[in-house]
Each structure stands twice: as C-alpha cells, then as structure tokens.
Coordinates of C-alpha atoms in Angstrom, one line a residue:
M1 CA -30.8 -11.7 7.1
K2 CA -30.0 -9.9 3.9
D3 CA -32.7 -8.2 1.7
R4 CA -33.1 -9.9 -1.6
P5 CA -35.6 -10.5 -4.4
M6 CA -38.1 -13.2 -4.0
K7 CA -36.6 -16.4 -5.6
K8 CA -38.3 -18.3 -8.0
N9 CA -39.9 -21.5 -6.3
L10 CA -39.9 -24.5 -8.5
C11 CA -42.7 -26.1 -7.0
A12 CA -44.8 -22.9 -7.4
F13 CA -46.4 -23.5 -10.7
A14 CA -48.9 -26.6 -11.4
M15 CA -52.0 -27.4 -13.0
L16 CA -55.0 -28.5 -11.1
S17 CA -54.8 -32.2 -11.8
A18 CA -54.0 -35.3 -9.8
V19 CA -50.2 -35.5 -11.5
A20 CA -50.1 -31.8 -10.5
A21 CA -50.8 -32.4 -7.0
A22 CA -48.7 -35.4 -6.7
S23 CA -45.8 -33.2 -8.1
L24 CA -46.6 -30.4 -5.2
V25 CA -46.5 -33.3 -2.7
A26 CA -43.2 -34.4 -4.0
C27 CA -41.4 -31.2 -4.1
G28 CA -42.7 -30.1 -0.5
N29 CA -41.2 -33.0 1.1
D30 CA -37.7 -32.5 -0.4
D31 CA -35.1 -32.5 2.5
P32 CA -33.1 -29.0 2.0
S33 CA -29.7 -29.5 1.8
P34 CA -27.7 -28.5 4.9
P35 CA -25.6 -25.4 5.3
F36 CA -21.9 -25.5 4.5
T37 CA -18.6 -23.3 5.1
V38 CA -16.2 -21.7 2.8
K39 CA -13.3 -21.1 4.3
V40 CA -12.0 -17.3 2.5
I41 CA -8.1 -17.2 3.3
G42 CA -7.4 -13.5 2.7
F43 CA -4.1 -11.2 3.1
N44 CA -2.9 -7.6 1.7
D45 CA -0.2 -5.2 0.6
Y46 CA 2.4 -8.3 0.1
H47 CA 5.0 -5.6 -1.6
G48 CA 6.8 -8.4 -2.8
N49 CA 8.2 -9.2 0.3
L50 CA 9.7 -12.8 -0.6
E51 CA 11.6 -12.8 2.8
S52 CA 10.7 -12.3 6.1
P53 CA 10.0 -8.5 7.0
G54 CA 11.5 -9.4 10.6
T55 CA 9.3 -9.7 13.8
F56 CA 5.2 -8.9 14.5
G57 CA 3.4 -8.7 17.9
Q58 CA -0.4 -9.8 18.3
N59 CA -0.7 -6.2 19.4
T60 CA 1.6 -3.6 20.7
A61 CA 1.5 -4.7 24.3
V62 CA 3.9 -7.9 23.5
P63 CA 7.3 -6.7 24.3
T64 CA 9.8 -6.1 21.1
A65 CA 11.9 -8.9 22.5
S66 CA 9.1 -11.4 22.6
R67 CA 7.6 -10.8 19.2
P68 CA 7.9 -13.9 16.7
P69 CA 9.6 -13.6 13.4
V70 CA 6.8 -13.9 10.7
G71 CA 6.3 -13.7 6.7
G72 CA 8.4 -14.8 4.4
A73 CA 6.8 -16.6 1.3
E74 CA 7.8 -19.9 2.1
F75 CA 6.1 -19.6 5.5
L76 CA 2.8 -18.0 4.0
A77 CA 2.6 -20.9 1.7
A78 CA 2.6 -23.1 4.7
H79 CA 0.2 -21.3 6.5
V80 CA -2.3 -20.8 3.7
N81 CA -2.1 -24.8 3.1
R82 CA -2.8 -25.6 6.7
L83 CA -5.8 -23.3 6.4
K84 CA -6.7 -25.1 3.6
S85 CA -6.7 -28.3 5.3
R86 CA -9.1 -27.6 7.4
N87 CA -11.8 -27.1 4.5
S88 CA -11.7 -28.5 1.0
L89 CA -14.0 -25.5 0.1
N90 CA -11.7 -22.6 0.1
V91 CA -10.5 -19.6 -1.9
V92 CA -7.2 -17.5 -1.5
V93 CA -8.0 -13.8 -2.0
G94 CA -6.1 -10.7 -1.7
A95 CA -6.8 -6.8 -1.2
G96 CA -4.1 -5.1 -3.4
D97 CA -0.6 -3.8 -3.5
F98 CA 1.0 -7.3 -4.4
I99 CA 3.7 -5.6 -6.5
G100 CA 5.2 -2.2 -6.3
A101 CA 7.4 -0.6 -3.7
T102 CA 8.9 -4.2 -3.4
P103 CA 12.6 -4.9 -2.0
L104 CA 15.2 -5.5 -4.4
I105 CA 14.9 -8.9 -4.5
S106 CA 11.4 -8.5 -6.6
S107 CA 11.9 -5.2 -7.8
L108 CA 15.2 -5.7 -9.6
F109 CA 13.3 -8.3 -11.6
F110 CA 10.4 -6.0 -12.6
D111 CA 8.2 -7.9 -10.1
E112 CA 8.1 -11.4 -11.4
P113 CA 9.3 -13.1 -8.4
S114 CA 6.3 -11.3 -6.7
V115 CA 3.6 -12.8 -9.1
E116 CA 5.7 -16.1 -9.1
T117 CA 5.6 -16.6 -5.8
L118 CA 1.9 -15.7 -5.3
N119 CA 1.1 -18.1 -7.9
R120 CA 2.4 -20.7 -5.6
I121 CA 0.7 -19.5 -2.5
G122 CA -2.5 -20.3 -4.4
L123 CA -3.7 -16.8 -4.9
E124 CA -6.8 -17.0 -6.9
F125 CA -8.5 -13.2 -6.8
N126 CA -6.8 -10.0 -6.1
A127 CA -7.9 -6.4 -6.1
V128 CA -5.8 -3.9 -7.8
G129 CA -4.0 -1.6 -5.7
N130 CA -2.5 1.7 -6.4
H131 CA 1.1 0.1 -6.2
E132 CA -0.1 -2.0 -9.0
F133 CA 0.4 1.2 -11.3
D134 CA 3.6 2.4 -10.2
K135 CA 5.0 1.3 -13.7
G136 CA 2.0 1.8 -15.4
S137 CA -1.5 0.1 -16.9
A138 CA 0.6 -1.8 -19.8
E139 CA 3.0 -3.2 -17.4
L140 CA 0.3 -4.7 -15.1
L141 CA -1.1 -6.4 -17.8
R142 CA 2.2 -7.9 -18.8
L143 CA 2.5 -9.1 -15.3
Q144 CA -0.9 -10.4 -15.5
N145 CA -0.8 -12.4 -19.0
G146 CA 3.0 -13.2 -19.0
G147 CA 5.9 -12.5 -21.3
C148 CA 9.3 -11.1 -21.0
K149 CA 9.8 -7.3 -20.1
L150 CA 11.4 -5.8 -23.2
S151 CA 14.5 -3.1 -23.1
N152 CA 15.1 -1.4 -26.6
G153 CA 13.4 -4.5 -28.2
Q154 CA 15.2 -7.0 -26.6
T155 CA 14.4 -9.1 -23.6
D156 CA 15.7 -7.0 -20.5
P157 CA 18.5 -9.1 -18.7
N158 CA 16.8 -9.0 -15.6
S159 CA 13.5 -10.3 -16.8
C160 CA 12.2 -14.0 -17.5
K161 CA 14.9 -15.6 -15.4
G162 CA 12.9 -18.4 -14.8
A163 CA 15.9 -21.2 -16.4
T164 CA 17.9 -19.9 -13.2
V165 CA 15.5 -19.6 -10.3
G166 CA 13.4 -22.5 -11.5
T167 CA 10.1 -21.2 -13.1
P168 CA 8.5 -21.3 -16.6
V169 CA 10.4 -19.4 -19.4
P170 CA 8.8 -17.0 -20.7
F171 CA 7.5 -15.5 -17.5
E172 CA 4.1 -17.2 -17.0
G173 CA 2.2 -14.2 -15.9
A174 CA -0.2 -14.4 -12.7
K175 CA -2.2 -17.1 -12.6
F176 CA -4.5 -15.3 -10.2
K177 CA -7.1 -12.9 -11.4
W178 CA -6.3 -9.0 -11.0
L179 CA -9.6 -7.3 -10.2
S180 CA -10.9 -3.7 -10.5
A181 CA -14.4 -2.9 -11.2
N182 CA -13.8 1.1 -10.7
V183 CA -10.8 1.4 -13.1
I184 CA -12.1 2.3 -16.5
S185 CA -10.1 2.8 -19.8
T186 CA -11.2 6.3 -21.0
A187 CA -10.5 4.9 -24.6
T188 CA -13.0 2.0 -24.6
G189 CA -15.3 2.8 -21.7
K190 CA -14.7 -0.6 -20.0
T191 CA -12.9 -2.0 -17.2
L192 CA -9.0 -2.5 -17.5
L193 CA -9.6 -5.7 -15.8
P194 CA -12.3 -7.7 -14.8
A195 CA -14.9 -6.5 -12.2
Y196 CA -15.3 -9.6 -10.3
G197 CA -14.5 -13.4 -10.1
V198 CA -16.9 -16.1 -9.3
K199 CA -16.1 -19.5 -7.9
T200 CA -18.6 -22.0 -7.2
F201 CA -18.7 -24.3 -4.2
N202 CA -21.4 -27.3 -3.9
G203 CA -23.3 -25.6 -6.9
V204 CA -23.4 -22.4 -5.1
K205 CA -21.8 -19.2 -6.6
V206 CA -19.4 -16.9 -4.7
A207 CA -18.7 -13.3 -6.0
F208 CA -15.4 -11.3 -5.4
I209 CA -15.6 -7.7 -6.4
G210 CA -12.1 -6.4 -6.6
M211 CA -11.9 -2.3 -5.9
T212 CA -9.2 0.3 -6.3
L213 CA -9.0 3.3 -3.9
K214 CA -10.6 6.2 -5.8
A215 CA -8.1 8.6 -5.0
T216 CA -5.2 6.6 -6.6
P217 CA -4.3 9.0 -9.4
T218 CA -3.4 11.5 -6.3
I219 CA -0.8 9.2 -5.1
V220 CA 0.6 7.5 -8.3
T221 CA 2.8 9.1 -10.6
P222 CA 0.4 10.4 -13.3
T223 CA 2.1 8.5 -16.3
G224 CA 1.1 5.3 -14.3
V225 CA -2.6 6.4 -14.6
A226 CA -2.6 8.0 -17.6
G227 CA -5.9 7.0 -19.7
L228 CA -7.7 5.7 -16.6
E229 CA -10.7 6.7 -14.6
F230 CA -11.2 6.0 -11.1
R231 CA -14.9 5.9 -9.6
D232 CA -16.5 5.8 -6.6
E233 CA -15.8 2.3 -4.8
A234 CA -19.2 2.0 -3.0
A235 CA -21.3 3.3 -5.9
T236 CA -19.5 1.0 -8.2
V237 CA -20.0 -2.0 -6.0
N238 CA -23.7 -1.3 -5.6
A239 CA -24.2 -0.8 -9.3
L240 CA -22.9 -4.3 -10.0
I241 CA -25.4 -6.0 -7.3
P242 CA -28.4 -6.6 -10.0
E243 CA -25.8 -8.2 -12.5
L244 CA -24.6 -10.6 -9.9
R245 CA -28.1 -11.5 -8.9
S246 CA -29.0 -12.1 -12.6
Q247 CA -26.7 -14.6 -12.3
G248 CA -28.3 -16.2 -9.2
I249 CA -25.1 -15.1 -7.0
E250 CA -26.4 -14.0 -3.3
S251 CA -23.1 -14.5 -1.7
I252 CA -20.7 -11.4 -2.1
V253 CA -17.4 -10.6 -0.9
V254 CA -15.6 -7.2 -1.8
L255 CA -11.9 -6.8 -1.9
V256 CA -11.0 -3.3 -1.5
H257 CA -7.8 -1.7 -1.5
E258 CA -8.8 1.2 1.0
G259 CA -8.6 1.1 4.8
G260 CA -8.3 2.5 8.4
F261 CA -6.9 2.8 11.6
Q262 CA -7.6 1.8 15.1
T263 CA -7.7 4.4 17.4
G264 CA -6.6 2.9 20.7
T265 CA -3.3 2.2 21.9
L266 CA -3.8 -1.7 21.9
S267 CA -3.7 -2.4 17.9
D268 CA -4.8 -5.9 18.7
I269 CA -4.5 -7.8 15.2
N270 CA -8.4 -9.2 16.1
G271 CA -8.9 -5.7 17.8
C272 CA -11.3 -3.0 16.3
E273 CA -10.8 0.0 18.7
G274 CA -12.8 3.0 17.8
N275 CA -14.6 1.2 14.9
L276 CA -12.3 2.8 12.3
A277 CA -14.1 6.1 13.0
G278 CA -13.5 8.8 10.0
S279 CA -11.6 6.1 7.9
A280 CA -12.4 5.9 4.3
I281 CA -13.2 2.3 4.5
A282 CA -15.5 2.6 7.3
A283 CA -17.3 5.3 4.8
I284 CA -17.2 2.7 1.8
V285 CA -18.5 0.1 4.0
K286 CA -21.5 2.4 5.3
Q287 CA -22.7 2.9 1.8
L288 CA -22.3 -0.5 0.6
D289 CA -25.8 -2.2 -0.6
N290 CA -27.0 -4.8 1.9
A291 CA -26.1 -7.8 -0.6
V292 CA -22.3 -7.8 0.3
D293 CA -21.5 -9.8 2.8
A294 CA -18.1 -9.2 4.1
V295 CA -15.3 -6.9 3.1
I296 CA -11.6 -7.5 2.9
S297 CA -9.7 -4.2 2.8
G298 CA -5.5 -3.1 3.0
H299 CA -3.7 0.2 1.7
T300 CA -3.1 1.2 5.4
H301 CA -1.0 -1.6 6.6
A302 CA -2.9 -1.7 9.6
A303 CA -4.6 -5.0 11.0
Y304 CA -8.0 -5.0 12.3
N305 CA -10.7 -7.2 12.7
C306 CA -14.2 -5.2 12.5
K307 CA -18.0 -5.4 12.2
L308 CA -19.2 -2.4 10.5
P309 CA -22.5 -0.9 9.6
N310 CA -23.4 -1.2 5.7
A311 CA -26.1 1.2 4.3
T312 CA -29.1 -0.5 6.2
G313 CA -27.0 -0.3 9.7
R314 CA -26.6 -4.5 9.6
S315 CA -22.7 -5.1 10.6
I316 CA -20.5 -7.1 8.0
P317 CA -17.1 -8.3 8.8
V318 CA -14.6 -5.7 7.6
T319 CA -10.7 -7.0 8.0
S320 CA -7.1 -6.1 6.9
S321 CA -4.1 -8.5 7.5
S322 CA -1.2 -5.7 8.3
A323 CA 1.3 -6.1 5.1
F324 CA 4.2 -7.7 3.7
G325 CA 2.8 -11.5 4.7
R326 CA 3.0 -10.8 8.4
V327 CA -0.5 -11.5 8.7
L328 CA -3.2 -13.9 7.3
T329 CA -7.2 -13.4 7.3
D330 CA -9.4 -16.6 8.0
I331 CA -13.1 -15.9 7.4
D332 CA -15.6 -18.9 7.5
L333 CA -18.9 -17.9 5.4
T334 CA -21.6 -20.3 6.1
I335 CA -23.8 -20.3 3.1
D336 CA -27.4 -22.0 3.0
P337 CA -28.0 -23.5 -0.1
A338 CA -31.6 -22.7 -0.4
T339 CA -30.9 -19.1 -0.9
R340 CA -27.6 -19.4 -1.8
D341 CA -26.9 -16.5 0.6
V342 CA -24.2 -16.4 3.7
S343 CA -25.9 -17.0 6.6
A344 CA -23.0 -16.3 9.1
A345 CA -19.7 -15.2 8.8
V346 CA -16.8 -15.4 11.3
A347 CA -13.1 -13.6 10.9
S348 CA -9.9 -14.1 12.6
N349 CA -6.6 -12.6 11.9
L350 CA -3.3 -15.0 12.6
L351 CA 0.3 -14.1 12.8
V352 CA 2.2 -16.0 9.9
V353 CA 5.0 -17.2 12.3
R354 CA 8.1 -18.7 11.4
N355 CA 9.0 -20.5 14.7
D356 CA 6.0 -22.8 15.0
P357 CA 7.2 -26.6 15.2
A358 CA 4.3 -27.6 13.3
I359 CA 4.8 -25.2 10.4
T360 CA 7.3 -26.5 8.0
A361 CA 8.4 -24.0 5.1
D362 CA 7.3 -24.5 1.9
T363 CA 10.5 -26.1 -0.3
T364 CA 9.2 -24.9 -3.8
Q365 CA 8.9 -21.3 -2.4
A366 CA 12.1 -21.7 -0.5
K367 CA 14.1 -22.7 -3.6
I368 CA 12.5 -19.6 -5.8
I369 CA 13.6 -17.2 -2.8
A370 CA 17.1 -18.6 -2.3
A371 CA 17.9 -18.1 -6.2
Y372 CA 16.6 -14.7 -6.8
K373 CA 18.7 -14.4 -3.6
A374 CA 21.5 -15.6 -5.0
L375 CA 21.1 -13.2 -8.2
V376 CA 20.2 -10.1 -6.3
S377 CA 23.0 -10.6 -3.5
P378 CA 26.2 -9.2 -5.0
I379 CA 24.2 -6.0 -5.7
A380 CA 22.1 -6.1 -2.7
N381 CA 25.0 -6.6 0.3
T382 CA 27.3 -3.7 -0.9
V383 CA 27.6 -1.5 1.9
L384 CA 27.2 2.1 1.3
G385 CA 27.9 4.0 4.2
A386 CA 27.2 4.3 8.0
I387 CA 24.8 5.5 10.7
T388 CA 25.1 5.8 14.4
T389 CA 21.5 4.9 15.2
D390 CA 18.0 3.8 13.7
L391 CA 16.6 6.1 11.6
G392 CA 12.8 5.1 11.4
N393 CA 10.3 6.1 8.7
G394 CA 7.9 6.9 11.6
R395 CA 7.3 10.8 12.8
S396 CA 9.6 11.2 15.4
D397 CA 7.3 13.9 17.3
G398 CA 4.6 15.7 17.1
A399 CA 6.0 18.2 14.9
C400 CA 6.1 15.6 12.3
N401 CA 9.9 15.0 11.4
M402 CA 11.3 11.9 10.3
P403 CA 14.7 10.9 10.7
A404 CA 15.0 8.4 7.7
G405 CA 13.4 11.2 5.3
S406 CA 15.6 14.1 6.3
L407 CA 18.5 11.8 5.0
I408 CA 17.0 11.4 2.0
A409 CA 16.1 14.8 1.5
D410 CA 19.6 15.7 2.1
S411 CA 21.1 13.6 -0.2
Q412 CA 18.6 15.0 -2.9
L413 CA 19.9 18.4 -2.3
A414 CA 23.5 17.3 -2.8
A415 CA 22.6 15.5 -6.0
T416 CA 21.3 18.7 -7.6
Q417 CA 23.1 21.5 -5.5
P418 CA 25.8 21.8 -8.1
S419 CA 25.7 24.4 -11.2
G420 CA 24.7 22.1 -14.1
F421 CA 22.7 19.9 -11.9
G422 CA 19.8 21.9 -11.0
S423 CA 21.5 24.6 -8.6
A424 CA 18.9 23.9 -6.0
V425 CA 19.2 25.4 -2.7
V426 CA 16.3 23.4 -0.6
A427 CA 14.8 19.7 -1.5
F428 CA 12.0 18.0 0.0
M429 CA 11.0 14.4 0.1
N430 CA 7.2 13.2 0.6
G431 CA 6.9 11.2 3.6
G432 CA 5.1 8.4 1.6
G433 CA 7.8 7.6 -0.1
V434 CA 10.0 6.4 2.6
R435 CA 9.2 3.2 3.4
S436 CA 9.2 0.9 6.4
P437 CA 11.4 0.1 8.4
G438 CA 13.5 2.9 7.6
F439 CA 17.5 2.8 8.2
T440 CA 18.2 0.3 11.2
F441 CA 21.8 0.3 13.2
A442 CA 21.7 -3.5 13.6
S443 CA 23.3 -5.7 11.3
S444 CA 20.9 -7.6 8.6
T445 CA 21.0 -11.3 8.0
A446 CA 23.8 -10.6 5.3
G447 CA 26.4 -10.2 8.0
E448 CA 27.3 -6.4 7.0
G449 CA 27.9 -5.2 10.6
D450 CA 25.9 -3.1 12.8
G451 CA 25.6 0.5 11.6
N452 CA 26.6 -0.3 8.2
V453 CA 23.7 0.6 5.6
T454 CA 23.7 -1.9 2.3
Y455 CA 22.3 -1.1 -1.2
G456 CA 19.7 -3.4 -0.4
E457 CA 18.5 -1.9 2.9
A458 CA 18.6 1.6 1.0
F459 CA 16.5 0.1 -2.0
T460 CA 14.0 -1.1 0.8
V461 CA 13.7 2.4 2.0
Q462 CA 13.2 3.8 -1.3
P463 CA 12.1 1.6 -4.1
F464 CA 10.1 3.5 -6.4
G465 CA 12.6 4.4 -9.2
N466 CA 11.6 8.2 -8.9
S467 CA 13.9 10.7 -10.7
L468 CA 14.7 14.0 -9.4
V469 CA 13.5 17.1 -10.8
T470 CA 14.8 20.9 -10.0
L471 CA 12.6 23.6 -10.5
S472 CA 11.9 27.1 -9.9
L473 CA 9.3 28.4 -7.3
T474 CA 8.2 31.6 -5.8
T475 CA 8.6 32.2 -2.1
Q476 CA 4.7 32.3 -2.3
D477 CA 4.6 29.3 -3.9
I478 CA 6.8 27.7 -1.1
K479 CA 4.6 29.0 1.5
D480 CA 1.5 27.6 -0.6
F481 CA 3.4 24.2 -1.0
L482 CA 3.4 24.2 3.1
E483 CA -0.3 25.1 3.6
E484 CA -1.4 22.4 1.2
Q485 CA 0.2 19.5 3.4
F486 CA -2.8 19.9 5.6
A487 CA -6.0 17.9 4.8
G488 CA -8.6 19.7 2.9
C489 CA -6.2 22.9 2.4
L490 CA -5.5 24.2 -1.0
G491 CA -6.7 21.2 -2.7
Q492 CA -5.3 18.8 -0.6
S493 CA -7.3 15.2 -0.1
A494 CA -9.6 15.9 2.7
T495 CA -8.8 12.9 4.4
A496 CA -5.0 12.8 4.4
T497 CA -2.4 15.4 6.3
R498 CA 0.9 14.9 4.4
F499 CA 4.0 16.3 5.6
A500 CA 7.0 16.6 3.4
L501 CA 10.6 16.3 5.0
P502 CA 13.1 19.5 3.8
S503 CA 16.5 19.1 3.4
A504 CA 19.4 21.0 6.0
G505 CA 19.0 24.5 6.3
F506 CA 15.4 24.7 5.7
K507 CA 13.2 25.6 8.8
Y508 CA 9.6 26.4 9.5
T509 CA 7.0 26.1 12.4
W510 CA 3.2 25.6 11.7
D511 CA 0.1 25.9 14.1
G512 CA -2.4 23.4 13.5
A513 CA -5.0 25.6 15.5
K514 CA -5.2 28.1 12.6
A515 CA -7.4 28.2 9.5
C516 CA -6.1 26.9 6.1
G517 CA -3.4 29.1 4.6
A518 CA -2.3 30.7 8.0
R519 CA -0.7 27.6 9.5
I520 CA 3.1 28.0 8.4
Q521 CA 5.3 30.7 10.0
N522 CA 9.0 31.2 10.8
V523 CA 10.2 30.0 7.2
T524 CA 13.8 30.4 7.0
L525 CA 16.5 29.3 4.5
R526 CA 20.3 28.8 5.5
V527 CA 22.9 28.7 2.3
G528 CA 26.4 29.0 3.6
A529 CA 26.8 31.2 5.8
S530 CA 23.7 33.5 5.3
T531 CA 19.9 32.9 6.6
E532 CA 17.4 34.3 4.7
T533 CA 13.3 34.6 6.2
L534 CA 10.9 33.6 3.2
V535 CA 8.0 33.8 5.5
D536 CA 8.2 35.7 9.1
A537 CA 6.5 35.2 12.4
A538 CA 3.2 36.7 11.5
G539 CA 2.9 34.3 8.3
V540 CA 4.0 37.3 6.1
V541 CA 5.3 36.1 3.1
Q542 CA 8.7 38.0 2.4
N543 CA 9.7 39.1 -1.2
P544 CA 6.8 36.9 -2.7
T545 CA 7.8 36.7 -6.5
K546 CA 11.5 36.1 -5.4
S547 CA 12.6 32.5 -7.3
Y548 CA 14.3 29.5 -5.4
R549 CA 15.5 26.2 -7.1
V550 CA 13.6 23.5 -5.6
T551 CA 14.3 19.6 -5.8
V552 CA 11.5 17.0 -5.3
N553 CA 10.8 13.8 -7.0
N554 CA 9.1 13.3 -10.3
F555 CA 5.8 12.0 -8.3
M556 CA 5.5 15.0 -6.3
A557 CA 6.4 17.3 -9.3
D558 CA 3.6 16.1 -11.4
G559 CA 1.3 16.9 -8.3
G560 CA 1.5 13.6 -6.3
D561 CA 0.5 13.6 -2.9
G562 CA -2.0 16.3 -3.5
Y563 CA 0.9 18.6 -3.9
S564 CA -0.6 20.7 -6.9
T565 CA 1.6 24.0 -6.2
L566 CA 4.3 21.8 -7.5
L567 CA 2.7 22.0 -10.9
K568 CA 3.4 25.8 -11.2
G569 CA 7.4 24.8 -11.1
T570 CA 9.2 26.3 -13.9
N571 CA 12.5 25.6 -15.7
R572 CA 12.3 22.0 -14.7
L573 CA 15.4 20.4 -15.2
G574 CA 15.7 16.3 -14.8
G575 CA 18.1 14.5 -12.8
A576 CA 19.3 11.3 -11.4
Q577 CA 17.3 8.2 -10.0
D578 CA 16.4 9.0 -6.0
I579 CA 18.2 5.7 -5.1
D580 CA 21.6 6.5 -7.1
A581 CA 21.7 10.2 -5.0
L582 CA 21.1 8.4 -2.2
T583 CA 23.9 5.5 -2.6
A584 CA 26.1 8.2 -3.9
Y585 CA 25.4 10.9 -0.8
M586 CA 26.4 7.8 1.7
A587 CA 29.3 6.8 -0.2
A588 CA 30.6 10.0 -0.5
N589 CA 30.2 11.1 3.0
F590 CA 29.5 8.5 5.6
K591 CA 31.4 5.3 4.2
A592 CA 34.4 4.2 6.5
P593 CA 36.9 5.7 7.2
K594 CA 34.5 8.9 7.3
A595 CA 32.2 9.4 10.6
P596 CA 29.0 7.5 10.2
Y597 CA 25.7 9.5 9.8
A598 CA 24.3 11.2 12.9
P599 CA 20.6 12.6 13.3
N600 CA 20.7 16.3 13.6
S601 CA 24.3 16.5 12.8
N602 CA 24.6 18.7 9.4
P603 CA 25.7 22.3 10.4
A604 CA 23.3 23.7 8.5
D605 CA 20.4 22.8 10.8
A606 CA 22.6 24.6 13.9
G607 CA 21.0 21.7 16.3
T608 CA 17.3 22.4 16.0
P609 CA 14.5 20.6 14.2
R610 CA 13.8 21.5 10.7
I611 CA 10.1 21.4 11.5
N612 CA 8.5 22.7 14.7
R613 CA 5.0 23.2 15.9
I614 CA 3.0 25.6 18.1
G615 CA 1.4 23.7 21.1
T616 CA 2.3 20.8 23.2
S617 CA 0.8 17.8 21.2
T618 CA 3.2 15.2 20.6
T619 CA 1.0 13.5 17.8
C620 CA 1.9 14.0 14.1
P621 CA -1.7 14.4 12.1
S622 CA -2.0 12.1 8.9
G623 CA -5.8 12.3 8.7
A624 CA -8.6 14.9 8.6
N625 CA -7.7 16.6 12.1
V626 CA -4.7 18.9 11.3
N627 CA -4.6 19.6 14.9
P628 CA -4.6 16.4 17.2

C-alpha cells in the first residue's frame, strides 16, 4: 500500500454524551463501499496516422507474412469503443506526439485532421510531446482552442476544410486537454498548458499528470520552443503531489512523453526484456513519489509492458504502445473508495487489428479519412521517380549507414551545389529526421507500381517542412561535428548517439573504443575527380582552418540533435524546403525513362560505404554506449 498522509476520520470527533455515543456506533456499523475498477485506455505517438501504417506483430518472432494489418483511425476508434463497452468507468489518454511528423493526409491540412479524428476516438487527456512544438507554441494553442490557420491575414486554403470533410467550420479545436506540467512560459512563469486533468469515478477523483520530455529543446527547432522552459520530469511530478492530495486525490497516473526500449530480441508488446535498463523512462520512474500509481509513456515508438521500481522501490506499471495507432494499452485500476487510492493495477497491450470479424470500422472516422484522402490524393499520388529496392530508415550496418538518409543527403547536396544556391561540397542529414518506413519498393494502395515513389510516400519520410541551410565550416569544425555525434561528447546528450548521414563523396571511419574527441579518422571528401583528406588515419586534422560549404537542414543548423558545432557556421544561405529538394532530385535523375535509384551506385562513393567502423560489431549504437 502507498504511504499517504493520515486521512480524516469523520467519526473521530464526538462529545462524551449519549447522543455522541450513538453517533459513533452508527458510524462504526456503516458498510464500506466495495472497491471498483476504472479502465484507462492509452496510446502514444499517433503522429496523424489516419490511415493504417501497415502490418505489425505481437513480437519479432511473428513472420512478416503473418503479421496482421493494424491501425487507422476508423479501427483505432472501434477498438477503443470495444474496450469502453467492457466498463462504463473509463478514460482515454495519450502520451504525446499526436501531431507533428505526420503523413501528408494530416500535415497538408495543418494537422487539423489528426485532432478531428482524435476527438472522435474519445481522447480526453494527452501529454504534450516534442513534436507538438514543431510549429511553435502558438500553433499548438490554436489546435487546442480551435480556429482557422491564417496566411497573410486570410484563412489558408488548406485550413478549415470541415464543409468538405463533414466536421465543424471553423476548425473545432481539440475536445481533449493537452497537458504539460513541466513546460513553463518564461514570460509568465506559468505552465503553457494545464499541468494535470482530473476525472471523477463513483465520487473518487483520479488525476492525470501530463509531462513533456525535458530534452525537447535539443530535438525541436529552437523557434518552436522559444520563450519556454522545460523542467525536470520527476521533480515536477513530485512537486504536484501535495497539491493533488489537498484536493483529496490519491489515485494518480502520469502521462509522460519519454520512453525506453526492451533490450532483448523478442520485444513482445507485453514484454519488458531488460526492464528498460539505462533508459530515460526508467530513471524518471525511479525518482517518482510513491503516490504515483501508473505511468503511460511514449517517444521511443517501442511497445512494452513493465513493472518498474519507484523512489521507494515499489514496482508500478510502466507502459508504451508502439506508435502510429498500432497498439492500445488497456489498464484496469482497482480503486478503494475508502482510501480513494489504487489498490491494484493490471495492464495489457493489444494490437489494433483490422482483420477481426468482431471489429467493425467506425463509419464516422472512415468518412473523414475518405474525404481528406480525396482532397490530398492528386498531390500524394504523383510519381516522383523510382528505386530498385527498399531504402529503409533503419541503420543498415554496424557503422550506422542508412539507405534512406543517404538518398536524402544526396538530394540536399544537389539542391545547394550550384553557384548562387550555396556552392556546397557536402550535405548531412540527421537520422532522426528520416521517418519510418523509409522508401518502400512495393507499390502502395495508390497503385503507382513497384519501385515507384510517390509524393505522399516521400512526404511521409520527410514530413517536417525544414528548409536547407548552407554554411561555412572549417576542417576542424567538421571534425568536431563528427565527434559530437557520440553520447556525452562535446555537448551531445549523455544518453543519445546520433549519426548524421553524409552525401556521396564524403567518407569517414570511427572507433567507438577511443575517447571522446579521438574517435574520428580517415575523413575524405571527393569533389569531381579529386579526393581530399580532411582528417588522416591517426585522427589528425589537415588544414584545420580551411573552409568548406556544408548543407544541413535548419533544425541541425540551429543546434538541433545536439550538433552545437553547427552554430559556428558562417555565411549562412537559406535554401529550398527539404521535401522540394528531394522531389526535384528524384524527378531529375530517377524518373522513367531514366534508371531508378540504386543504393551505393553514386560514382562519388566508388562502391564503398560512406560511414565505416573499426571493429566487428554489427550493432549501430543509439544510446549512451557508443561501442556496443
């Protein structure tokens, strides 16, 4: 049982009289109300996936061909409704990133479709994730409160499409509450959005505290979080406990946009292999006050169902439901009305399957999806070019190359290489900006044909709308930039290793066994027919002050993903949007009758990898361990 302040006994005070004694006897004979169960239905990282993101398995042992189709707002709503039908005492909650980095069907319309579908799924409380800040706090508040998106003082033609899709005009805003207890406006000293929400069940209040990951400023464009302070997650939760208890609240659930990964190979959606060891979420939970009863997490797009120790060592449920509406978390909280506290909690993750005969798609959602799809299809189904095989957004080897990222980096170099557009000699793409699933060879449901890449598919891979920036860096700057890819090195996050993807002609080798600042060697750059050595085999920088024109996106240029060295870049020149660079590159070079794009086929690469590694490990590091 949780430690809590002594509760007031309503029968504890009486005068020594016959009337008082009778009163005490009556109180003592009252039958206590029995415990009851509240169903908490949670999910995270929806990212505007109105349509199915494809197939997904209960675990990695399920063969790809046997994995069922999952997700889509119409089936997400149907599964939520089925869970609700099992218990009238229920609440639907989220752990953030429900907008931002969304497919074209939502992003083109400023993520109003995401909010409209979430409203009709019945979402009630949602933590603010980092992607909620992609377009800045003012836009987040518009999506919360409603109203049309304005461009040049007029309603943008892609906003407030309710008359066409069957939703209210003007845009209705979120019927759910975005929550973020640890995001503070520096101008007011108050939270940007409510810190928590409360729902009452059988007279007992249950609180849901919303929490945004503290590291948001390191992974969001600085303009998106301007004027905001992001405070420690656990400390913020713990500071709220006295306030909640003063309101008689003892049942507390934390919705936090931070997470971890299972460390085993099975990764069952109800597993907890390795107990999320070394993860940010495990560290947060370990500091939480014993008053917290459960934690619903997100951010990592992983599924897990854990029991992790809090500050007192008591294990509490900690869950995450993958991403894109593929999985739902079902938590039954047993509440004792006498103490108003949770006496038991049982959690289960469930696949949001589309092929269960007992589950019928929600017709309201289906109509909204079909209407938005009709609006976006002429753009989304345009074929840009072709590829010869899948180009995934996963790391293809232990050196941390990424096929999809290489193609994007090449497109950005092509867009900024000409004189007048930047005169770039190399481009780098941040791996986190390349979204799942990458570029797939198989034809989509649009029927464009195997190998063809549509605008909609390209936009799904690059949904942020970042612009290109070409800047001047010295050889030493480039070396430092490569070194700061490693966790805890030169200002990089202590928990994240982040490899950027270089364009063709740029190569280097890294050695994770060496110390910070000494891991990069054999850096070469090929321009035309000549190859120049920037860093030799011993890690010595050649011509440290020589200047090179380098292209990155504006997120990276402003120090995003911990790339603080890029802030030193001079003579900055803005360029096209990243998606425009990609579409132009594909259309100019890989559209029929020209040959499709093949990985490792660029002559500047000379048939060898761009990123190379000392050692035999086949695991690309992503966390604190830079040499797994």
